[in-house]
Short mmCIF file of C-alpha atoms in Angstrom, two decimals:
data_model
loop_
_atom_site.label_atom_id
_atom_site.label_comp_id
_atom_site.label_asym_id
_atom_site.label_seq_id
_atom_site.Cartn_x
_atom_site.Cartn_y
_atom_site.Cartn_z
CA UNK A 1 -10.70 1.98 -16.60
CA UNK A 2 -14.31 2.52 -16.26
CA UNK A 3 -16.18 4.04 -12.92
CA UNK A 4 -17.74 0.73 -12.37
CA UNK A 5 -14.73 -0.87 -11.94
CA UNK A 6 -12.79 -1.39 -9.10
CA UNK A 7 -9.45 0.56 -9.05
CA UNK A 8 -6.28 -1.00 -8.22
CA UNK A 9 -6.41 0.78 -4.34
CA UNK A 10 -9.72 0.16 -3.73
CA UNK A 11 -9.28 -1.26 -0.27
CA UNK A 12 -10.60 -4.51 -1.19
CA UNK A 13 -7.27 -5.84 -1.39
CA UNK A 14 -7.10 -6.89 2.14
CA UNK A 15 -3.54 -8.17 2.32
CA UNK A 16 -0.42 -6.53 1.00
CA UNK A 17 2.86 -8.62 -0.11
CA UNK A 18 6.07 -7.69 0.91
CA UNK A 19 9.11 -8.83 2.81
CA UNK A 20 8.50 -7.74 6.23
CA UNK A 21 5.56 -9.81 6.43
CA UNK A 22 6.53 -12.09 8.79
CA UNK A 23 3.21 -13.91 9.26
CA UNK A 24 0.07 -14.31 6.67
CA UNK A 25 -3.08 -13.65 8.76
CA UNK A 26 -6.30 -15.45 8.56
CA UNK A 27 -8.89 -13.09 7.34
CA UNK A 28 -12.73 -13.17 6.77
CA UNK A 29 -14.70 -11.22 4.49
CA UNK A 30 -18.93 -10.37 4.70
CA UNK A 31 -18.76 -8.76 1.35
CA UNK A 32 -22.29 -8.58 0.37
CA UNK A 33 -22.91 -7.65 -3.28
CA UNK A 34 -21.79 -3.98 -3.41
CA UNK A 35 -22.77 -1.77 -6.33
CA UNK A 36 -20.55 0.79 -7.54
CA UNK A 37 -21.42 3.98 -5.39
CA UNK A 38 -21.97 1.86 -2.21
CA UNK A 39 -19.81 2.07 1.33
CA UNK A 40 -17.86 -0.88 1.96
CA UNK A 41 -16.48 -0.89 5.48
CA UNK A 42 -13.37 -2.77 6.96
CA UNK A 43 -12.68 -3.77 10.34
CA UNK A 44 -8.58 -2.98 10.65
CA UNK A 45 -6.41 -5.17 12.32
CA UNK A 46 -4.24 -1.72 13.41
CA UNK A 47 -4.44 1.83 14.28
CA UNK A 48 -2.88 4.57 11.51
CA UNK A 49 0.18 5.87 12.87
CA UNK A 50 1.14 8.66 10.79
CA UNK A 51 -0.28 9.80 7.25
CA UNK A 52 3.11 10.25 6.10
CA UNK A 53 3.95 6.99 4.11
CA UNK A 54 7.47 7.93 4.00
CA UNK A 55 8.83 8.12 7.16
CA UNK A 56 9.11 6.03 10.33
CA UNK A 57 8.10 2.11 11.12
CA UNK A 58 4.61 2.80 9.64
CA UNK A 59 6.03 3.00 5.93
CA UNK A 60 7.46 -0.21 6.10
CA UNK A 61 4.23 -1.92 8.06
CA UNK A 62 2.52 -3.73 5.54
CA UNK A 63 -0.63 -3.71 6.69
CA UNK A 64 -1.09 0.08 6.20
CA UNK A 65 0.01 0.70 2.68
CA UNK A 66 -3.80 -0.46 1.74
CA UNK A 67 -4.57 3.03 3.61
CA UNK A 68 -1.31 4.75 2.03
CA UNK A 69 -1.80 3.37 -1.41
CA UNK A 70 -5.67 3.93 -1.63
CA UNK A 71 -4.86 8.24 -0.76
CA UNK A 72 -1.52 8.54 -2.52
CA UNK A 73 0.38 7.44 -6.00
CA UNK A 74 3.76 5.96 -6.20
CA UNK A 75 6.36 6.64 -8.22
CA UNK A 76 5.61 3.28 -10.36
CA UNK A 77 2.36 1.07 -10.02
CA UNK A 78 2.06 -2.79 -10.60
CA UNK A 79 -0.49 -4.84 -13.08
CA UNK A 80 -2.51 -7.63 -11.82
CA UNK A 81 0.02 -10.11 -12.94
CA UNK A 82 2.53 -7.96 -11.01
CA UNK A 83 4.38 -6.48 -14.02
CA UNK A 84 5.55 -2.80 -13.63
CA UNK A 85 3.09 -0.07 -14.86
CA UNK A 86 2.55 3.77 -15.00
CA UNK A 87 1.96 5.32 -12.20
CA UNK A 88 2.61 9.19 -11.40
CA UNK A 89 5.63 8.48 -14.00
CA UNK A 90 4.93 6.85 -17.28
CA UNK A 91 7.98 5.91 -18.42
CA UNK A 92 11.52 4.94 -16.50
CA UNK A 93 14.59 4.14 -17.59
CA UNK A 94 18.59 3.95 -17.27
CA UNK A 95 20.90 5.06 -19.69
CA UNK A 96 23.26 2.81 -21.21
CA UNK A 97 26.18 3.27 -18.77
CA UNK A 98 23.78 2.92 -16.17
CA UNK A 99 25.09 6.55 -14.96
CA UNK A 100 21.54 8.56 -15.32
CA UNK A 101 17.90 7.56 -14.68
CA UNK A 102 15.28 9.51 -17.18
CA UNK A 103 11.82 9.92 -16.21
CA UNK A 104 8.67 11.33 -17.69
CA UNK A 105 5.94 12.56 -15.16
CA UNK A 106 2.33 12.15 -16.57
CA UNK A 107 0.43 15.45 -17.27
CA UNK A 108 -3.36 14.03 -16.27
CA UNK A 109 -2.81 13.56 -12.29
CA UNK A 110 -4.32 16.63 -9.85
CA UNK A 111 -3.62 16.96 -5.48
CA UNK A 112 -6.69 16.28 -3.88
CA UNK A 113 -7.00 20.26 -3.56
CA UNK A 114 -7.10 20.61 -7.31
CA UNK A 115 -3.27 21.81 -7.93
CA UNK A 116 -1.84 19.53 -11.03
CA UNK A 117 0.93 17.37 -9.66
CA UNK A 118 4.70 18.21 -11.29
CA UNK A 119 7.93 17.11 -12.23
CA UNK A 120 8.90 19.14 -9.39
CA UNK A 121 6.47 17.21 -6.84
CA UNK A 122 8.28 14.12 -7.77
CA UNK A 123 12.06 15.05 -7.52
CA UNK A 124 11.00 17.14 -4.41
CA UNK A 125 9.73 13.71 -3.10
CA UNK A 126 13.07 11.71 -4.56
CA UNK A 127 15.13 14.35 -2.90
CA UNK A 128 13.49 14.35 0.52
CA UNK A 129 13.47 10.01 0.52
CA UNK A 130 17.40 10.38 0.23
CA UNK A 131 17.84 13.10 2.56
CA UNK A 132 19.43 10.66 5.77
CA UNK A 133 17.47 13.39 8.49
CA UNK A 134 13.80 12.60 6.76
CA UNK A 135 13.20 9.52 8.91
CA UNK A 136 13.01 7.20 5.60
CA UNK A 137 13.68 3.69 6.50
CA UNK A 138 14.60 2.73 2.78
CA UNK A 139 16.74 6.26 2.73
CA UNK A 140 19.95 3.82 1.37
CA UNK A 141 18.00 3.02 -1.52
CA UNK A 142 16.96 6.83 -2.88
CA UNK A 143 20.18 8.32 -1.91
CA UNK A 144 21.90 6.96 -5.08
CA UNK A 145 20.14 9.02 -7.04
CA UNK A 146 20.80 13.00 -7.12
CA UNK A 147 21.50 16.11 -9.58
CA UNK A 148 17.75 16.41 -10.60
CA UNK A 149 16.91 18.26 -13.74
CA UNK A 150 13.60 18.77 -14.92
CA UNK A 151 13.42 19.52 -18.89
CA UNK A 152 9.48 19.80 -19.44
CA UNK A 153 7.89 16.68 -17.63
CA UNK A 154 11.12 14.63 -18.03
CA UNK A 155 13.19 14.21 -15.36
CA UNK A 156 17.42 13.02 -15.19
CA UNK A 157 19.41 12.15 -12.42
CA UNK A 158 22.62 11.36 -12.11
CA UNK A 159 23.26 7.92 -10.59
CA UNK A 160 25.87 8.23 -7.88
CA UNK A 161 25.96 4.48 -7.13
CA UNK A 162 23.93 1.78 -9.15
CA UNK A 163 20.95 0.45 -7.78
CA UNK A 164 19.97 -2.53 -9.92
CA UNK A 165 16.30 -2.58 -7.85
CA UNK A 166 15.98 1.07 -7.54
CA UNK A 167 12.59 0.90 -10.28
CA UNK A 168 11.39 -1.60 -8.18
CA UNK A 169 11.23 0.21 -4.86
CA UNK A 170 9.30 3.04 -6.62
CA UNK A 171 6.86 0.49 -7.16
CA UNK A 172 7.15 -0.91 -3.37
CA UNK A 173 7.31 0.35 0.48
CA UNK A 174 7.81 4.16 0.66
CA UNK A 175 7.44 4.79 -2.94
CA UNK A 176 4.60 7.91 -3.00
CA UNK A 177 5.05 10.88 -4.40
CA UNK A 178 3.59 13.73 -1.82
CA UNK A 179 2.85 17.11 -2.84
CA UNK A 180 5.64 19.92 -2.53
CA UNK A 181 3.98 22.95 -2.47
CA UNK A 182 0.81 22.02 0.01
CA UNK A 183 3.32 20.23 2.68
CA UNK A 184 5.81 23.10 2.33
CA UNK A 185 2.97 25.43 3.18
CA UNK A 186 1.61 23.65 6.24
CA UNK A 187 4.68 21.66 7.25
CA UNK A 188 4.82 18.02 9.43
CA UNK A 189 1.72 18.34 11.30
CA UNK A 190 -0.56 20.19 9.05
CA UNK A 191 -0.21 17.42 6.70
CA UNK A 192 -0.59 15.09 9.27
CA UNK A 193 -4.05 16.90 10.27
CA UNK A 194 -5.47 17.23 6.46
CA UNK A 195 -3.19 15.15 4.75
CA UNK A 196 -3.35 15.37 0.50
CA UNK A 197 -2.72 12.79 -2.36
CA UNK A 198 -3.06 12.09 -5.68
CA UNK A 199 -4.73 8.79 -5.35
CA UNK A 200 -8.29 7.44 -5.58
CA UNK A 201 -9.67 7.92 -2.47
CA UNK A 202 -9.64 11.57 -0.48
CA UNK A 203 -9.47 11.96 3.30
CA UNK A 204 -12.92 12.78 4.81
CA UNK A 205 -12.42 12.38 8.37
CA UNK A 206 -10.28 10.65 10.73
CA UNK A 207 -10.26 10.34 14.26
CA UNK A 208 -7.36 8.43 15.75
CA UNK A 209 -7.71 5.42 16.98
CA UNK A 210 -11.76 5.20 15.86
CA UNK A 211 -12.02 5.45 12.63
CA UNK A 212 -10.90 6.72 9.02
CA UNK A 213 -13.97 7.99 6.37
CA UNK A 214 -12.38 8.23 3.13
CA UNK A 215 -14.24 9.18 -0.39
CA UNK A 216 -13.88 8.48 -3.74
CA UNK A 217 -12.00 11.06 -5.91
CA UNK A 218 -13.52 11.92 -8.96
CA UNK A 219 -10.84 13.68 -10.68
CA UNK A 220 -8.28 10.34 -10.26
CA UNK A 221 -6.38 9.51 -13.77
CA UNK A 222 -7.10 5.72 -13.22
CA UNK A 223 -10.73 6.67 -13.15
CA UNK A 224 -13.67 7.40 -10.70
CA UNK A 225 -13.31 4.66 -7.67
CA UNK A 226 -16.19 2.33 -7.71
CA UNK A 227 -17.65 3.01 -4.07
CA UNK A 228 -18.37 6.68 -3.56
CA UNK A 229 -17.34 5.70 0.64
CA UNK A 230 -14.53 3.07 2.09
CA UNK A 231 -14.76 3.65 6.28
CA UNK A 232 -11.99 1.95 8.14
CA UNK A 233 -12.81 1.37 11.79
CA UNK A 234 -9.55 0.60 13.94
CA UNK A 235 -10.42 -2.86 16.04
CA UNK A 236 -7.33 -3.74 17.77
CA UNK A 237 -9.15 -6.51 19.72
CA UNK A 238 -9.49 -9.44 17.19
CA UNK A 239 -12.93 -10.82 18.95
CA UNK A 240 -14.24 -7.55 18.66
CA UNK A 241 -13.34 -7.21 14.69
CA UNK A 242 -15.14 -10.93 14.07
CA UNK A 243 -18.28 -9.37 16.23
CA UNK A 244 -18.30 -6.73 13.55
CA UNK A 245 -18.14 -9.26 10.69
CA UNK A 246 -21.19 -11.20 12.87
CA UNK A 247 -23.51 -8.17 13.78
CA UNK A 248 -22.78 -7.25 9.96
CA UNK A 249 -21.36 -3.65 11.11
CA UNK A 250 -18.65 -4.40 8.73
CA UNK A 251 -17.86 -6.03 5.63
CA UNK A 252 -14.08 -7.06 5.61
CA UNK A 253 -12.00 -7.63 8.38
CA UNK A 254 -8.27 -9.83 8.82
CA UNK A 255 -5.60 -11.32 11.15
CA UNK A 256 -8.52 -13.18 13.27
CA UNK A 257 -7.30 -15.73 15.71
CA UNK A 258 -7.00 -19.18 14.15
CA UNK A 259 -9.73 -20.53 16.50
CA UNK A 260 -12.18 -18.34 15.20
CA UNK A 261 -11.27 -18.94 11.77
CA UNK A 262 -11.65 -22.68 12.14
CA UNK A 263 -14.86 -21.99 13.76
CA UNK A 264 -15.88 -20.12 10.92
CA UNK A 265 -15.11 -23.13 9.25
CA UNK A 266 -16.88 -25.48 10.93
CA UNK A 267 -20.39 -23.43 10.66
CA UNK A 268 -22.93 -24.75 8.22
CA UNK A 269 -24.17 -21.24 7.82
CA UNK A 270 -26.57 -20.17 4.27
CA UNK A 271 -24.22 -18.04 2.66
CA UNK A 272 -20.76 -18.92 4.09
CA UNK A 273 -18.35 -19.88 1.85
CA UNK A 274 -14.58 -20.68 2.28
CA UNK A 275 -11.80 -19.89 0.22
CA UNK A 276 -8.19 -21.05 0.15
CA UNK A 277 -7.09 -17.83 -1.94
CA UNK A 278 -7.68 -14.43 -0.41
CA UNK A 279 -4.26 -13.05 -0.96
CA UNK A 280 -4.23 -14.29 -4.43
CA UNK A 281 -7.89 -12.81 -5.16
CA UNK A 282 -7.48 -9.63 -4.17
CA UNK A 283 -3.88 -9.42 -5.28
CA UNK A 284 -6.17 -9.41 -9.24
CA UNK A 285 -7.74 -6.28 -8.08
CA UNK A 286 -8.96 -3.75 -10.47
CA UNK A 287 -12.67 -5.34 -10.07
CA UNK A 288 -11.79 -8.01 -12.98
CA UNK A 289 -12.77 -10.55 -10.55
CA UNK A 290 -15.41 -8.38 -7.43
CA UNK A 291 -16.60 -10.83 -4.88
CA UNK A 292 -20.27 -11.37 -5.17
CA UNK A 293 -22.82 -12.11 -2.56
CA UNK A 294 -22.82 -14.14 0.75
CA UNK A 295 -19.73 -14.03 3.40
CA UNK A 296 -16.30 -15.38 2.99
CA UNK A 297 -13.89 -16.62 5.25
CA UNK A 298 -10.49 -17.22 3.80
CA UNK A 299 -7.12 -18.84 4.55
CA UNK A 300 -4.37 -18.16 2.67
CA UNK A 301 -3.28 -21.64 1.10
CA UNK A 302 -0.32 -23.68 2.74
CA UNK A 303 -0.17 -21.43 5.92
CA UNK A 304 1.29 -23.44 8.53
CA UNK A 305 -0.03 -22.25 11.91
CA UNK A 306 2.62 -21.32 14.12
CA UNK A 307 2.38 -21.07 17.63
CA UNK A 308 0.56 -18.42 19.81
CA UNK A 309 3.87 -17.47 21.45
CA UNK A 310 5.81 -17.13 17.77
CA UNK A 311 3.01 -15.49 16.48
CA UNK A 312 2.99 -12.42 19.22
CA UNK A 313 6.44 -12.23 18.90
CA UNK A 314 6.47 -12.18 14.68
CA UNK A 315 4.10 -9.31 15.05
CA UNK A 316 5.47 -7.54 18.13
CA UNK A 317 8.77 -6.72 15.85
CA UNK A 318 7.09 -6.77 12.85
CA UNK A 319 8.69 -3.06 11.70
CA UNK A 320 12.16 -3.65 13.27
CA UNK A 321 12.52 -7.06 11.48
CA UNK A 322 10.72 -5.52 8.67
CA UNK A 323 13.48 -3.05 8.06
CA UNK A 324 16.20 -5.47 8.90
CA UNK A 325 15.05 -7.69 5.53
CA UNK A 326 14.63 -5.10 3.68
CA UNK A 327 18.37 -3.89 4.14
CA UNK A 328 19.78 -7.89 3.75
CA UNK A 329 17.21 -7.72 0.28
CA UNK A 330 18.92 -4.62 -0.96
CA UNK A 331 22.45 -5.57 -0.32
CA UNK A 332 21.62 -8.95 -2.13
CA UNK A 333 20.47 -7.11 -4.92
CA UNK A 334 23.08 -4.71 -4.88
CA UNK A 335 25.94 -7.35 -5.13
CA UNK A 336 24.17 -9.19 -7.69
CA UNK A 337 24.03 -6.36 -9.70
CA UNK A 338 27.44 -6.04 -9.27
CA UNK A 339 28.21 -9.49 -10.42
CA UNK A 340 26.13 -8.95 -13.53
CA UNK A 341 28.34 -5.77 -14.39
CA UNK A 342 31.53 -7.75 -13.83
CA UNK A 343 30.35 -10.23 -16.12
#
């Protein structure tokens, strides 16, 4: 990956798939054509709960892991195409019994404050997702893994119950890998006040509820970010995030109310354009494909619009529901599995 391109967490991915969406937001973009070492800012939708992307309802909102995934690493990334690829491991596998996991930690990825991320970062991480008092919403899943041993930068565990998914939630919703040593020394809230990753993008500063400066990280394995800046500005009020699309205060914004997006529509402005495939364009990341000049307005194609009184309530129990799926998914896939070892 060159430093021109974009990198797979570059924040331009303005949607994020999973199974506690319960409703795909309209979204308009005023991406003018941005150079590599540019500031691209976003108008968000929501406030930043916690920088822990672990632990409580905020791991399993959607909408944040573009924040999570652009300052920390998981376990296992994804491809364009949405095919499993390295990540902070480069390899993953079962044994033949299915009894142990092996995994090999790559030896190229640094913290944000220069220490070299370790085998022991990542089972420290595995260990602390299974732990049932660590706040985890997906703690069923890594609890059937334990027994770490490190050998070098490969890593076994036994398998105390099989999780036929398990590689795929490394790759999904609480899947980082946080850094042992630094949260150790300054516990829950010091992280939360200068939080560290691995990722692309460092934190530069954050104040709650305003706004969150991050910059690129020029030591990232997956290569130098293309903009040197990427400020999120927290606009609850959806009028107020299209104003800020309008005045041209920011570039990107999403989940505006249908009327203004069919107003956008309407408008036989120079420059507007509409597309019927945000979530699919920015799902190809990795700057293969970087939006070039005028302002977008996008609907995702074959969203039915609901009404106002669903749609408050879909995203008023958004995490609760959220979690609820993701336990019926992992049961499903857990009895499946077992079905295919029967067989």
């Amino acid at each position: 990956m060159t430093g021109s391109s974009i990198c797979r967490r570059t924040l331009l991915q303005l949607t994020v798939a999973g199974a506690v969406a319960l409703a795909v937001p309209h979204g308009i973009a005023r991406v003018e054509a941005q150079e590599a070492g540019k500031t691209v800012t976003i108008a968000y939708n929501v406030n930043l709960p916690s920088f822990d992307p672990t632990v409580g309802a905020s791991a399993v909102n959607p909408t944040i892991q573009t924040i999570y995934q652009a300052v920390f690493d998981p376990y296992i990334g994804q491809a364009p195409d949405l095919t499993f690829e390295p990540g902070i491991l480069t390899d993953w596998a079962y044994n033949d019994d299915k009894t142990k996991i092996m995994l090999t930690v790559r030896d190229d990825a640094v913290w944000h404050n220069g220490d070299k991320v370790t085998p022991e970062d990542v089972v420290w991480s595995l260990e602390r997702a299974g732990n049932p008092e660590s706040g985890n919403p997906i703690q069923f899943v890594w609890s059937k893994i334990g027994n770490f041993q490190i050998d070098g930068n490969v890593i076994t565990a036994d398998v105390t119950e099989y999780q036929p998914d398990l590689f795929k939630w490394m790759a999904f919703l609480t899947g980082y890998v946080l850094p042992k040593k630094y949260y150790e020394e300054v516990g829950a809230e010091g992280f939360e006040a200068k939080p560290i990753g691995s990722g692309p993008y460092m934190v530069d500063t954050f104040e709650r509820n305003a706004f969150l400066r991050l910059k690129a990280n020029p030591d990232y394995w997956g290569g130098k970010p293309a903009f040197d800046t990427v400020i999120f500005k927290f606009v609850p009020d959806a009028t107020s995030r299209v104003a800020e699309i309008e005045s041209g205060a920011a570039d990107v914004t999403l989940e505006i109310p249908y009327e203004e997006f069919d107003r956008h529509r309407r408008r036989d402005h120079p420059g507007l354009r509409h597309r019927d495939d945000l979530h699919q364009r920015y799902r190809r990341h990795e700057g293969r494909e970087r939006p070039q000049g005028g302002r977008h307005v996008h609907q995702q194609e074959g969203h039915r619009r609901p009404a106002a009184a669903r749609l408050r309530r879909a995203h008023r129990h958004a995490a609760d529901a959220g979690i609820r799926r993701l336990r019926s998914l992992h049961h499903r896939a857990v009895r499946s599995g077992r079905r295919q070892g029967a067989a």
